[in-house]
Coordinates of C-alpha atoms in Angstrom, one line a residue:
Chain A
M1 CA 2.9 -6.5 -12.6
K2 CA 5.1 -9.0 -14.2
N3 CA 8.0 -7.1 -15.7
Q4 CA 10.7 -9.8 -15.3
A5 CA 12.1 -9.7 -19.0
N6 CA 11.9 -6.0 -20.1
P7 CA 15.1 -5.6 -21.9
W8 CA 15.4 -1.6 -21.5
L9 CA 15.4 -2.2 -18.1
T10 CA 17.5 -5.1 -17.8
S11 CA 20.2 -3.9 -20.2
N12 CA 20.5 -0.8 -18.1
L13 CA 20.6 -1.9 -14.4
L14 CA 23.9 0.2 -13.7
V15 CA 22.3 3.5 -14.9
L16 CA 19.1 2.5 -13.0
G17 CA 21.3 1.8 -9.9
L18 CA 23.2 4.9 -10.2
G19 CA 20.0 6.9 -10.2
M20 CA 18.6 5.6 -7.0
L21 CA 22.2 6.2 -5.5
P22 CA 21.5 10.0 -4.3
A23 CA 18.2 8.8 -2.9
A24 CA 20.0 5.8 -1.1
V25 CA 22.4 8.2 0.5
L26 CA 19.8 10.6 1.7
I27 CA 17.6 7.8 3.1
G28 CA 20.5 6.6 4.8
A29 CA 21.2 10.0 6.4
L30 CA 17.7 10.0 7.5
L31 CA 18.1 6.4 9.1
Y32 CA 21.4 7.6 10.8
F33 CA 19.7 10.5 12.4
T34 CA 16.6 8.8 13.4
A35 CA 18.8 6.5 15.0
W36 CA 20.9 9.2 17.0
A37 CA 17.4 10.5 18.1
F38 CA 16.6 7.1 19.6
A39 CA 20.0 6.8 21.1
F40 CA 19.5 10.4 22.7
S41 CA 16.3 9.1 24.5
F42 CA 18.6 6.8 27.0
T43 CA 21.1 9.7 27.8
D44 CA 20.7 12.8 29.8
L45 CA 22.1 15.0 27.0
A46 CA 21.4 18.9 27.5
L47 CA 21.1 21.7 25.1
V48 CA 23.5 23.9 27.1
G49 CA 25.8 23.4 30.2
K50 CA 27.9 20.6 31.3
K51 CA 25.5 17.8 30.1
S52 CA 25.6 19.3 26.7
V53 CA 29.3 17.6 26.5
E54 CA 29.9 15.1 29.3
W55 CA 26.4 13.4 28.8
S56 CA 26.0 9.7 30.2
W57 CA 23.7 6.8 29.4
V58 CA 20.8 6.8 32.1
G59 CA 19.1 3.7 30.8
L60 CA 15.1 3.9 30.8
Q61 CA 15.1 6.8 33.1
N62 CA 13.6 9.2 30.5
F63 CA 11.1 6.7 30.1
E64 CA 9.9 6.4 33.4
R65 CA 9.8 10.1 33.8
L66 CA 7.1 10.1 31.1
F67 CA 4.7 8.5 33.5
T68 CA 5.9 9.5 36.8
R69 CA 6.2 13.4 36.2
K70 CA 3.5 15.6 35.4
G71 CA 3.2 16.8 31.7
F72 CA 3.4 13.9 29.2
L73 CA 0.2 12.3 30.0
E74 CA -1.6 15.6 30.4
S75 CA -0.2 16.4 26.9
L76 CA -1.3 13.1 25.4
W77 CA -4.7 13.7 26.4
T78 CA -4.7 17.1 25.1
T79 CA -3.2 16.1 21.8
V80 CA -6.0 13.2 21.7
I81 CA -8.9 15.6 22.1
F82 CA -7.2 17.9 19.6
V83 CA -6.7 15.3 16.8
F84 CA -10.0 13.8 17.3
F85 CA -11.9 17.1 17.2
S86 CA -9.9 18.9 14.4
A87 CA -8.7 16.2 12.2
I88 CA -11.3 13.3 12.4
V89 CA -14.4 14.9 13.3
G90 CA -13.9 18.4 11.7
Q91 CA -11.6 18.1 8.7
S92 CA -12.6 14.6 7.7
V93 CA -16.5 15.1 7.7
L94 CA -16.5 18.5 6.7
G95 CA -14.3 17.6 3.8
F96 CA -16.2 15.0 2.6
L97 CA -19.5 16.7 3.1
L98 CA -18.1 19.5 0.8
A99 CA -16.9 17.0 -1.7
A100 CA -20.2 15.4 -1.8
L101 CA -22.3 18.4 -2.0
L102 CA -20.0 20.1 -4.6
R103 CA -20.0 17.3 -6.9
G104 CA -23.1 18.1 -8.3
T105 CA -23.0 21.8 -8.6
Q106 CA -22.3 24.2 -11.2
S107 CA -18.8 24.9 -11.8
T108 CA -18.7 28.6 -10.7
L109 CA -20.1 27.9 -7.2
R110 CA -17.8 24.8 -6.9
S111 CA -14.4 27.0 -8.0
V112 CA -15.5 30.0 -5.6
V113 CA -15.9 27.6 -2.7
E114 CA -12.8 25.5 -3.6
V115 CA -10.7 28.7 -3.7
C116 CA -12.2 29.9 -0.3
I117 CA -11.3 26.8 1.4
M118 CA -7.7 26.4 -0.4
L119 CA -6.7 29.9 0.9
G120 CA -7.0 28.7 4.5
W121 CA -4.5 25.7 3.5
L122 CA -2.3 27.7 1.5
L123 CA -1.6 30.2 4.1
P124 CA 1.6 29.9 5.9
D125 CA 1.2 28.5 9.5
I126 CA 2.8 31.6 11.2
V127 CA 0.5 33.7 9.1
A128 CA -2.5 31.7 10.2
A129 CA -1.7 31.8 13.5
F130 CA -1.3 35.5 13.6
L131 CA -4.7 35.9 11.6
W132 CA -6.6 33.7 14.1
S133 CA -5.1 35.5 17.2
A134 CA -6.3 38.5 15.8
T135 CA -9.9 36.9 14.8
T136 CA -10.3 35.8 18.2
N137 CA -9.1 38.5 20.5
Q138 CA -10.9 41.3 22.1
T139 CA -11.3 43.7 19.3
G140 CA -11.5 40.6 16.9
L141 CA -14.1 39.8 14.0
I142 CA -15.9 37.2 16.3
N143 CA -16.5 39.9 19.3
A144 CA -17.2 42.4 16.6
I145 CA -20.0 40.6 14.9
F146 CA -21.4 38.2 17.4
V147 CA -20.7 39.5 20.8
V148 CA -20.6 43.3 21.0
P149 CA -23.7 44.1 19.0
F150 CA -25.8 42.1 21.3
G151 CA -24.7 44.1 24.4
F152 CA -22.3 41.7 25.8
K153 CA -19.0 42.3 27.0
P154 CA -16.1 41.3 24.5
I155 CA -14.6 37.8 25.2
N156 CA -10.9 37.2 25.0
F157 CA -11.5 33.8 23.2
I158 CA -8.1 32.8 22.7
N159 CA -7.4 33.1 26.1
E160 CA -10.8 31.7 27.7
Y161 CA -11.5 28.9 25.0
A162 CA -7.8 28.4 23.9
L163 CA -8.3 24.7 23.0
P164 CA -11.5 25.0 21.1
I165 CA -10.2 28.1 19.3
V166 CA -6.8 26.2 18.4
T167 CA -9.2 23.3 17.1
I168 CA -11.4 25.6 14.8
A169 CA -8.3 27.2 13.6
N170 CA -6.8 23.7 12.7
I171 CA -10.3 22.7 11.0
W172 CA -10.3 26.0 9.0
K173 CA -6.7 25.5 8.0
G174 CA -6.9 21.7 7.2
T175 CA -10.3 21.0 5.7
A176 CA -9.1 21.7 2.1
W177 CA -6.8 18.5 2.1
S178 CA -9.5 16.2 2.9
Y179 CA -11.8 17.9 0.4
L180 CA -9.4 17.5 -2.3
L181 CA -8.7 14.0 -1.6
F182 CA -12.3 12.9 -1.1
S183 CA -13.3 15.1 -4.3
A184 CA -10.8 13.0 -6.3
A185 CA -12.0 9.8 -4.9
L186 CA -15.9 10.4 -5.6
D187 CA -14.7 11.5 -9.3
S188 CA -13.2 7.9 -9.7
V189 CA -16.4 6.5 -8.8
S190 CA -17.9 5.7 -12.1
R191 CA -21.3 7.4 -12.9
E192 CA -22.6 4.0 -13.9
V193 CA -22.8 2.6 -10.3
V194 CA -24.6 5.5 -9.1
E195 CA -27.1 5.6 -11.9
A196 CA -27.7 2.1 -11.4
A197 CA -28.5 2.6 -7.5
K198 CA -30.6 5.5 -8.5
V199 CA -32.6 3.3 -10.9
D200 CA -33.1 1.1 -8.2
G201 CA -34.7 3.6 -6.1
A202 CA -32.0 4.3 -3.7
T203 CA -32.2 7.9 -1.9
P204 CA -29.4 10.4 -2.1
F205 CA -28.5 9.5 1.3
Q206 CA -28.4 5.9 0.6
R207 CA -26.5 6.6 -2.6
I208 CA -23.8 8.1 -0.6
W209 CA -23.8 5.7 2.4
L210 CA -24.2 2.4 0.6
V211 CA -22.8 2.8 -2.8
Q212 CA -20.0 5.6 -2.7
L213 CA -18.4 5.6 1.0
P214 CA -17.6 1.7 0.7
I215 CA -16.1 2.4 -3.1
I216 CA -13.8 5.0 -1.6
R217 CA -13.0 3.2 1.5
P218 CA -9.4 3.0 0.6
H219 CA -9.1 6.8 0.2
I220 CA -11.1 7.5 3.4
A221 CA -8.3 5.2 5.3
T222 CA -5.4 7.0 3.5
N223 CA -7.0 10.1 4.5
M224 CA -7.4 9.2 7.9
L225 CA -3.9 8.0 8.2
F226 CA -2.3 11.3 6.6
I227 CA -4.4 13.7 8.7
T228 CA -4.4 11.8 12.0
I229 CA -0.3 11.7 12.0
W230 CA 0.1 15.4 10.5
T231 CA -2.2 16.5 13.4
F232 CA -0.8 14.4 15.8
T233 CA 3.0 15.9 15.4
Y234 CA 1.7 19.5 14.1
F235 CA 3.6 22.3 15.8
P236 CA 3.4 25.8 14.2
L237 CA -0.1 26.9 14.5
I238 CA -0.4 25.9 18.0
Y239 CA 3.0 27.1 19.1
A240 CA 2.6 30.8 17.3
M241 CA -0.9 31.1 18.8
T242 CA -0.7 30.2 22.1
G243 CA 2.5 28.7 22.9
G244 CA 0.9 25.7 24.9
G245 CA -0.8 28.2 27.1
P246 CA -2.6 29.6 29.2
G247 CA -1.0 27.3 31.7
T248 CA -0.8 24.0 29.7
Q249 CA -4.3 24.2 28.2
T250 CA -3.1 23.8 24.7
Q251 CA 0.0 22.0 25.1
T252 CA -0.1 19.2 22.7
L253 CA 2.8 16.4 22.7
A254 CA 4.4 18.5 19.9
V255 CA 4.7 21.7 21.9
F256 CA 5.6 19.7 25.0
L257 CA 8.5 18.1 22.9
Y258 CA 9.6 21.6 22.0
N259 CA 9.5 23.2 25.2
Q260 CA 11.4 20.2 27.0
S261 CA 14.2 20.0 24.2
F262 CA 14.7 23.6 23.3
S263 CA 13.2 25.8 26.1
R264 CA 14.3 23.8 29.1
G265 CA 17.2 22.1 27.1
N266 CA 16.5 18.5 28.2
L267 CA 17.4 16.9 24.8
G268 CA 17.2 13.3 26.3
F269 CA 14.1 13.5 27.7
G270 CA 12.8 15.4 24.5
S271 CA 14.0 12.3 22.7
A272 CA 12.1 10.1 25.0
I273 CA 8.9 11.9 24.1
S274 CA 9.6 11.8 20.5
V275 CA 10.0 8.1 20.7
A276 CA 6.7 7.7 22.6
M277 CA 4.9 9.8 20.0
L278 CA 6.6 7.6 17.2
V279 CA 5.3 4.6 18.9
I280 CA 1.7 6.0 19.3
V281 CA 1.8 7.0 15.6
G282 CA 3.1 3.8 14.5
L283 CA 0.3 1.8 16.4
L284 CA -2.4 4.1 14.8
S285 CA -1.1 3.8 11.4
L286 CA -1.0 -0.2 11.7
V287 CA -4.8 0.2 12.6
Y288 CA -5.5 2.4 9.4
L289 CA -3.1 0.2 7.2
R290 CA -5.3 -2.6 8.0
M291 CA -8.5 -0.9 7.2
L292 CA -6.7 0.0 3.8
R293 CA -5.8 -3.7 3.1
E294 CA -8.8 -5.8 4.1
P295 CA -11.1 -5.7 1.2
K296 CA -9.3 -7.0 -1.8
Chain B
M1 CA -26.3 16.2 -14.1
D2 CA -30.0 15.8 -14.1
T3 CA -30.6 16.5 -10.2
G4 CA -28.9 20.0 -9.8
P5 CA -28.6 21.0 -6.0
S6 CA -31.2 22.3 -4.5
R7 CA -31.3 26.3 -4.0
L8 CA -30.9 25.7 -0.1
T9 CA -27.6 23.7 -0.7
A10 CA -26.2 26.5 -2.6
I11 CA -26.8 29.1 -0.4
A12 CA -25.5 27.1 2.6
L13 CA -22.3 26.4 0.3
C14 CA -21.9 30.2 -0.2
F15 CA -22.7 31.0 3.5
M16 CA -20.0 28.7 4.3
A17 CA -17.4 30.5 1.8
V18 CA -18.2 33.6 3.4
I19 CA -17.5 32.3 6.8
W20 CA -14.2 30.8 5.5
V21 CA -12.6 34.0 4.0
S22 CA -13.9 36.3 6.8
P23 CA -10.7 36.1 8.9
F24 CA -8.9 37.7 6.0
S25 CA -10.9 41.0 6.4
W26 CA -8.7 42.1 9.2
L27 CA -5.7 41.4 7.4
L28 CA -6.7 43.3 4.3
L29 CA -8.1 46.0 6.4
N30 CA -4.7 46.5 8.3
A31 CA -2.5 45.9 5.3
F32 CA -3.8 48.8 3.3
N33 CA -4.5 51.1 6.0
P34 CA -1.2 53.4 6.3
L35 CA -2.3 54.1 10.0
S36 CA -3.0 50.6 11.1
T37 CA -3.5 49.9 14.9
G38 CA -4.2 46.4 14.7
Q39 CA -7.8 46.8 15.2
L40 CA -10.7 45.8 13.1
A41 CA -11.8 49.0 11.7
W42 CA -12.3 50.6 8.3
P43 CA -9.3 52.6 7.1
E44 CA -9.6 56.4 7.0
R45 CA -7.6 56.2 3.7
F46 CA -6.3 53.5 1.9
G47 CA -2.4 53.2 0.9
L48 CA 0.3 51.1 -0.1
D49 CA 2.8 52.7 2.4
N50 CA 3.0 49.2 4.4
F51 CA 3.8 47.2 1.4
G52 CA 6.5 49.6 0.4
M53 CA 8.0 48.7 3.8
A54 CA 7.3 45.1 3.4
V55 CA 9.6 44.7 0.4
S56 CA 12.5 47.0 1.3
G57 CA 15.5 46.2 3.3
N58 CA 15.6 43.0 5.6
A59 CA 12.1 42.2 4.5
G60 CA 13.0 41.8 0.9
R61 CA 16.2 39.8 1.7
Q62 CA 13.9 37.4 3.6
F63 CA 11.5 37.0 0.6
L64 CA 14.6 36.0 -1.4
N65 CA 16.0 33.7 1.1
S66 CA 12.6 31.9 1.3
M67 CA 12.4 31.4 -2.6
I68 CA 15.9 30.0 -2.8
I69 CA 15.0 27.4 0.1
A70 CA 11.6 26.7 -1.2
A71 CA 12.4 26.3 -5.0
G72 CA 15.6 24.6 -4.2
T73 CA 14.1 21.9 -2.0
A74 CA 11.4 21.2 -4.2
T75 CA 13.6 20.7 -7.4
L76 CA 16.0 18.8 -5.4
S77 CA 13.5 16.6 -4.0
V78 CA 12.0 16.1 -7.3
V79 CA 15.1 15.1 -9.3
V80 CA 16.5 12.8 -6.7
G81 CA 12.9 11.2 -6.2
I82 CA 12.4 10.7 -9.7
S83 CA 15.7 9.1 -10.4
A84 CA 14.9 6.6 -7.8
A85 CA 11.2 6.1 -8.1
Y86 CA 11.4 4.9 -11.6
P87 CA 13.5 2.0 -10.7
L88 CA 11.8 1.3 -7.8
S89 CA 8.4 1.1 -9.7
R90 CA 9.6 -1.0 -12.4
L91 CA 12.2 -3.5 -11.1
R92 CA 10.9 -6.2 -8.7
I93 CA 13.0 -5.3 -5.8
P94 CA 11.7 -7.5 -2.6
G95 CA 10.0 -5.7 0.1
R96 CA 10.1 -2.2 -1.7
N97 CA 6.7 -1.4 -0.6
A98 CA 7.0 -2.5 2.9
F99 CA 10.3 -0.2 2.8
L100 CA 8.9 2.8 1.6
W101 CA 6.1 2.6 4.2
T102 CA 8.3 1.9 7.1
L103 CA 10.3 5.0 5.8
V104 CA 7.2 7.1 5.8
L105 CA 6.2 5.7 9.3
L106 CA 9.6 6.7 10.5
R107 CA 9.3 10.3 9.0
M108 CA 6.3 10.6 11.4
L109 CA 8.8 11.1 14.6
P110 CA 8.1 14.6 15.0
S111 CA 10.7 16.4 13.1
A112 CA 11.8 18.5 16.5
G113 CA 13.1 14.8 17.3
V114 CA 15.6 14.4 14.4
L115 CA 16.4 18.4 14.6
V116 CA 19.2 17.6 17.3
P117 CA 21.1 15.0 15.6
L118 CA 20.5 16.9 12.3
Y119 CA 21.9 20.2 13.8
F120 CA 25.2 18.4 15.0
A121 CA 25.9 16.9 11.8
A122 CA 25.1 20.3 9.7
Q123 CA 27.3 21.9 12.4
R124 CA 30.3 19.7 11.9
S125 CA 30.0 19.9 7.9
G126 CA 29.9 23.6 7.9
L127 CA 26.2 23.4 6.3
L128 CA 24.5 25.7 9.0
N129 CA 23.2 27.9 5.9
Q130 CA 20.7 27.9 3.2
L131 CA 22.2 24.6 1.9
G132 CA 22.0 23.1 4.8
V133 CA 18.6 23.8 5.0
I134 CA 17.5 22.7 1.6
I135 CA 19.5 19.3 1.9
A136 CA 17.8 18.6 5.6
L137 CA 14.4 19.7 4.3
T138 CA 15.0 17.1 1.1
V139 CA 16.2 14.4 3.6
L140 CA 12.8 14.7 5.6
N141 CA 10.9 15.0 2.4
L142 CA 12.3 12.0 0.6
P143 CA 10.2 9.2 2.0
F144 CA 6.8 10.8 1.0
T145 CA 8.4 12.1 -2.5
L146 CA 9.6 8.5 -3.4
L147 CA 6.2 7.0 -2.2
L148 CA 4.1 9.2 -4.2
L149 CA 6.3 9.4 -7.3
K150 CA 6.4 5.6 -7.1
N151 CA 2.7 5.3 -7.1
F152 CA 2.3 7.6 -10.0
F153 CA 5.0 5.8 -12.1
D154 CA 3.2 2.7 -11.6
T155 CA 0.0 4.1 -13.1
V156 CA 1.7 4.5 -16.4
P157 CA 1.1 1.3 -18.4
I158 CA 4.2 -0.5 -19.4
E159 CA 3.1 -1.6 -22.7
L160 CA 3.6 1.8 -23.8
E161 CA 7.4 1.5 -22.9
E162 CA 7.5 -2.0 -24.5
A163 CA 6.0 -0.4 -27.6
A164 CA 8.7 2.5 -27.4
Y165 CA 11.6 0.1 -26.9
V166 CA 10.4 -2.1 -30.0
E167 CA 10.7 1.2 -31.9
G168 CA 14.2 1.4 -30.9
A169 CA 13.8 3.9 -28.1
S170 CA 16.7 4.2 -25.5
L171 CA 15.8 4.0 -21.6
F172 CA 16.6 7.9 -21.4
Q173 CA 14.0 8.4 -24.6
I174 CA 11.4 6.2 -22.8
I175 CA 11.8 8.1 -19.6
T176 CA 11.8 11.6 -21.1
K177 CA 9.4 11.0 -23.7
I178 CA 6.9 8.7 -22.3
V179 CA 7.0 8.3 -18.3
L180 CA 7.6 11.9 -17.4
P181 CA 4.9 13.4 -19.6
M182 CA 2.3 10.8 -18.5
S183 CA 2.9 11.3 -14.8
R184 CA 3.3 15.0 -15.1
A185 CA 0.2 15.7 -13.0
G186 CA 1.8 13.8 -10.3
I187 CA 5.4 15.4 -10.4
A188 CA 3.5 18.7 -10.4
V189 CA 1.5 17.7 -7.2
V190 CA 5.1 16.5 -5.4
W191 CA 6.9 19.6 -6.7
F192 CA 4.2 21.9 -5.0
F193 CA 4.0 20.0 -1.7
S194 CA 7.7 20.3 -1.5
F195 CA 7.5 24.0 -2.3
T196 CA 4.9 24.7 0.0
G197 CA 6.4 22.6 2.8
A198 CA 9.7 24.3 2.5
W199 CA 8.1 27.6 2.1
N200 CA 6.2 27.2 5.3
E201 CA 8.9 25.7 7.4
F202 CA 9.5 27.4 10.7
L203 CA 11.5 25.3 13.1
L204 CA 14.4 24.0 10.9
P205 CA 15.5 27.5 9.6
L206 CA 15.1 29.0 13.1
I207 CA 17.4 26.7 14.1
F208 CA 19.9 26.4 11.4
A209 CA 19.8 30.2 10.3
R210 CA 22.2 32.2 12.8
V211 CA 22.2 35.5 11.4
Q212 CA 19.4 37.9 10.6
D213 CA 20.7 38.0 7.0
A214 CA 19.8 34.3 6.6
F215 CA 16.3 34.4 7.8
P216 CA 13.3 33.2 5.6
M217 CA 10.3 35.1 5.9
S218 CA 8.7 32.7 8.6
V219 CA 11.4 33.3 11.0
G220 CA 11.3 36.9 9.9
L221 CA 7.8 37.3 10.6
Y222 CA 7.9 35.3 14.0
A223 CA 10.9 37.5 15.1
A224 CA 9.2 40.8 14.1
F225 CA 6.3 40.1 16.5
G226 CA 6.9 42.9 19.4
Q227 CA 10.1 44.2 17.9
Q228 CA 11.0 47.6 18.7
G229 CA 8.5 47.9 21.6
A230 CA 5.2 48.5 20.0
I231 CA 4.0 45.7 17.2
N232 CA 3.9 47.5 13.9
Y233 CA 0.6 46.0 12.6
G234 CA 0.4 47.6 9.3
F235 CA 3.9 46.1 8.4
L236 CA 3.0 42.5 9.7
T237 CA 0.0 42.3 7.8
A238 CA 1.4 43.5 4.6
F239 CA 4.5 41.2 5.2
S240 CA 2.1 38.2 6.0
I241 CA 0.3 38.9 2.6
I242 CA 3.3 39.0 0.6
Y243 CA 4.5 35.9 2.3
A244 CA 1.4 34.0 1.8
A245 CA 1.4 35.5 -2.0
P246 CA 3.7 32.6 -3.6
A247 CA 2.2 29.6 -2.2
V248 CA -1.1 30.8 -3.2
G249 CA 0.0 31.7 -6.4
V250 CA 1.7 28.4 -7.4
Y251 CA -1.1 26.6 -6.5
F252 CA -3.3 28.5 -9.0
L253 CA -0.8 27.7 -11.6
L254 CA -0.6 24.1 -11.0
R255 CA -4.6 23.8 -10.2
R256 CA -5.6 21.9 -13.1
N257 CA -2.7 19.4 -12.7
M258 CA -3.2 19.1 -9.0
N259 CA -6.7 17.8 -9.1
T260 CA -5.9 15.0 -11.4
G261 CA -2.9 14.4 -9.5
F262 CA -4.7 13.8 -6.0
A263 CA -6.5 10.9 -7.5
G264 CA -3.1 9.1 -7.3
V265 CA -2.5 9.9 -3.7
G266 CA -5.0 7.4 -2.2
V267 CA -5.0 4.7 -4.9
K268 CA -2.4 2.4 -3.5
G269 CA -0.8 1.2 -0.8

């Protein structure tokens, strides 16, 4: 957009600048706090006790501990599994399928399904955790419908299959976002293109795979970027459902970070974990942003 | 459409919808059962006693706290966001896109990471209260808010503004009469995201709210797990429903806008 000579803008630069001021102050604060979070990762700052006041710089010690002590690498692996199955496989694929299937259906069915999926997304994290704990415990819905009527003993799913259950709960909660985004994206694909493909004899599968998917590629990349990052740092649902347990089975990096920082009070080590998470997330984002930029 | 979906697809979709809402059965059965035990069972009689408990006393106070925090954060974010996003969209400030994306990436720092410095700063300036939570959440929201709003403003054709200027409109009129109405959907989306985000927020109020009077519902619900020995499931489920209602309600109020607004999210980098 060339807009060098727009008099209503150029004659009001001062006003526009003043308008940006509050945001600039708040962004400045954000940068300042982030810088401190970085700085803390090189200290032995603690939440309580002597080291909460008389902390000292310890160089790269915290970062060495990430790799030499138990915890970080295990949590990283748990996080990768959780993100891959709940966000990339579960939410994205399911969201896209729903968007593609519902596109052609009549409006009542579409509204009903939409509302049902949205309910999960709109539910506050703590409530969703509460709900899923109740659904998957020994007297819960899954046992009452699928296990007990067939003569099996009730299974305490939340204890025995903690990671899969948390993953399913997150798919249940998050699919709506992918669905909405893909649905809006598919609406932006012009009908003529799809019709033309149909006239040329493309099957429904080909129409989606070869025509619509390439067109909405930027949306796919954006969606992946957002949900990967959100899931990577997602905390309340897992924490309220399992607290990271049993043992450390569901201890994703976000839960590990919280436990280290606020349960054990190792703020310095906790900051090192969050810096490491930022680096990982940053690298992932670069990959997705390349996907977004490439076709022009 | 000439090719309606096959009956099979429709049935599969209905089935899926049923599965999706089935966990709510437990919530509803317990909330409307005055003698609730936390089991999945059909109540002997239905009643609203639990809801009575869930709106009185502390619980009612917590609802109000959540409302203040959520509406305050959403409104502050949108006002601050609009006044900065419009200049960012229209003036050719070098590197603005890279800057905004950097900010968004920076926000990927798990919020527990910036919580520590944020807490120290709030403590020093006496902001360990609701105003502090509102400002802190706005700070954390702002990168997303700015990026989304700027993208929406980018889609408003500048020719319209030119025409209005030629007709003698001032900057203020151009913004309030053209830009804002045309990006209404986008603004609604941003407001809604900030609202639900703040409404759901758990960690920040947990650490900022020092007294029980200041608890929002998220912290209240978490704290109520296992209070007074036995868990009162009837109260908790009713409280959960009341806690979930506003976010759901706001969504359905804004639903028409939301679906248009979403189209803008993925369009531009």
